[in-house]
């Protein structure tokens, strides 16, 4: 394309509100947060007076020696793993079924996908209600259902339970179910879009050669959808790290922090305890974790593009 | 479906069970919302209401009306402005690429993945310094800024499918950047605008972190914050809480039901296709 200096100037000029805006509000503010994480804004006075005493890595030492932060980090890792496994399993299974266009597939697809249109705040409010354990005499939610069908023995504390295996807290199960409920439709839609692009003849040929449904899936569909599956994993992982709304609304940090995650810890440290520098340190750990996932992903998408 | 044979029924069974899983929260929300006060207890939470009562809905509506209105005031300008800016950005980044424009695009995109916790304290300080902290205007501004990466991405992907012959023909006719945008790209952008509008509308309506940190007065809070306060209260009746959840969910749910196709398009374009 022919390109004149004038046109280049207009192009940059039109982009400049965005470049300047995001330059300040994303990169400038991240830089500022890095700065805050190295000073002693762990009380409101220092922050309001703008006293910026450099303390090096003290704030990072604070959070990495905090049991709550470490518990939250492990919770987030388990949450991330089971959330991804659950969303992928359900999403991929449903997309393969729907791709054959069974009767009523359109209605089914809409039912599987509608949670994506709803706020995490609504999801959290409703699922908290469903999982609320109640008491021994007055069971609530699922425990009430279990009682009604004579399975009292299966009642347990759900998200208030402090039991677990090793570092995995069982209380997380309730939050994971709610998150899967919300996001498996996302994986399903991504896979379905990919499946629609696979030529019909390819599947037909395999079928004529006597391949079973499972063989078609594992030998043809899954390998062809590798890139889409990887995208889904990365996007879901980054959502899990940022799942502040769901956890905050549904359970909060829970007894002994059984359902805490760093995003919630950061919010409470910063805005409830006024420990801005500790909060900044937590936020930066989150940013690094998200960056490790997203930066290679973005670089890769661009390489493919050009 | 013939090739499945008897497995057909198993597949249907799985699909129906999955549908039940997705519908359970909806059932609980609807059944409880329409119960009269007397029936809205924990012991009857799985039962259908014995008759349809609007007590809960009316009470929730009365309590949440100011924030419902705030959310509308928030969503309309934030959606419109972030879409328009995104359209211009996407047009430049797809049709008028210059050296370094791909890098700029990548840097813009990164902004939609960051955990917003990492910019929150400087953002609060900044809004305080310009007097917009705690106000709806401040929240609108924030949603425009942080909405730019996704709207830019959506429009760029849309415009890159436009044949380049179109831009070249316009150039031959002597049309510059702005004219080409106004006369060629803007008129064919309506489908993209619909997708972006629906996506931004849904996301901004549903957003919680900015809403809860940047507004403190109930008179300035959007509906998601109000719902969290309502549902966190011990003294509010269950049918009112679930009605509140319903009122929060309905505006995006209705749009999803009507424009589902566009919503899915928006959702998929968020996954940075090449």
Coordinates of N, CA and C in Angstrom, one line a residue, chain A residues 12 36 41 78 90 92 101 122 143-144 152 194 205 224 260 269:
Chain A
X12 N -1.3 7.8 13.3 CA -0.8 7.8 14.7 C -1.7 8.8 15.5
X36 N 4.9 1.3 44.5 CA 4.2 1.2 45.8 C 4.6 -0.1 46.5
X41 N 3.8 2.0 52.3 CA 2.5 2.4 52.4 C 1.6 1.4 53.1
X78 N -5.2 -25.1 42.7 CA -6.2 -26.2 42.7 C -7.5 -25.8 41.9
X90 N -16.6 -31.0 30.1 CA -18.0 -30.8 29.8 C -18.1 -30.0 28.5
X92 N -16.1 -29.8 25.8 CA -15.8 -30.6 24.6 C -16.8 -31.6 24.3
X101 N -25.8 -32.1 15.3 CA -27.1 -31.5 15.2 C -28.2 -32.5 15.6
X122 N -24.3 -12.6 40.3 CA -25.5 -13.4 40.4 C -25.2 -14.8 40.6
X143 N -27.8 -30.2 51.0 CA -27.9 -31.0 52.2 C -29.4 -31.3 52.5
X144 N -30.2 -30.3 52.2 CA -31.7 -30.6 52.4 C -32.2 -31.6 51.4
X152 N -28.9 -38.8 54.4 CA -28.3 -37.9 55.4 C -26.8 -38.0 55.6
X194 N -14.7 -24.4 16.0 CA -13.6 -25.2 15.3 C -14.1 -26.4 14.6
X205 N -15.0 -40.2 5.5 CA -14.0 -41.2 5.0 C -13.6 -42.1 6.1
X224 N -6.9 -32.1 15.6 CA -7.1 -30.9 14.7 C -7.5 -29.7 15.6
X260 N -10.0 -18.9 50.1 CA -9.3 -17.6 49.8 C -8.5 -17.8 48.5
X269 N -6.7 -6.7 51.8 CA -5.4 -6.1 52.3 C -5.4 -4.6 52.0

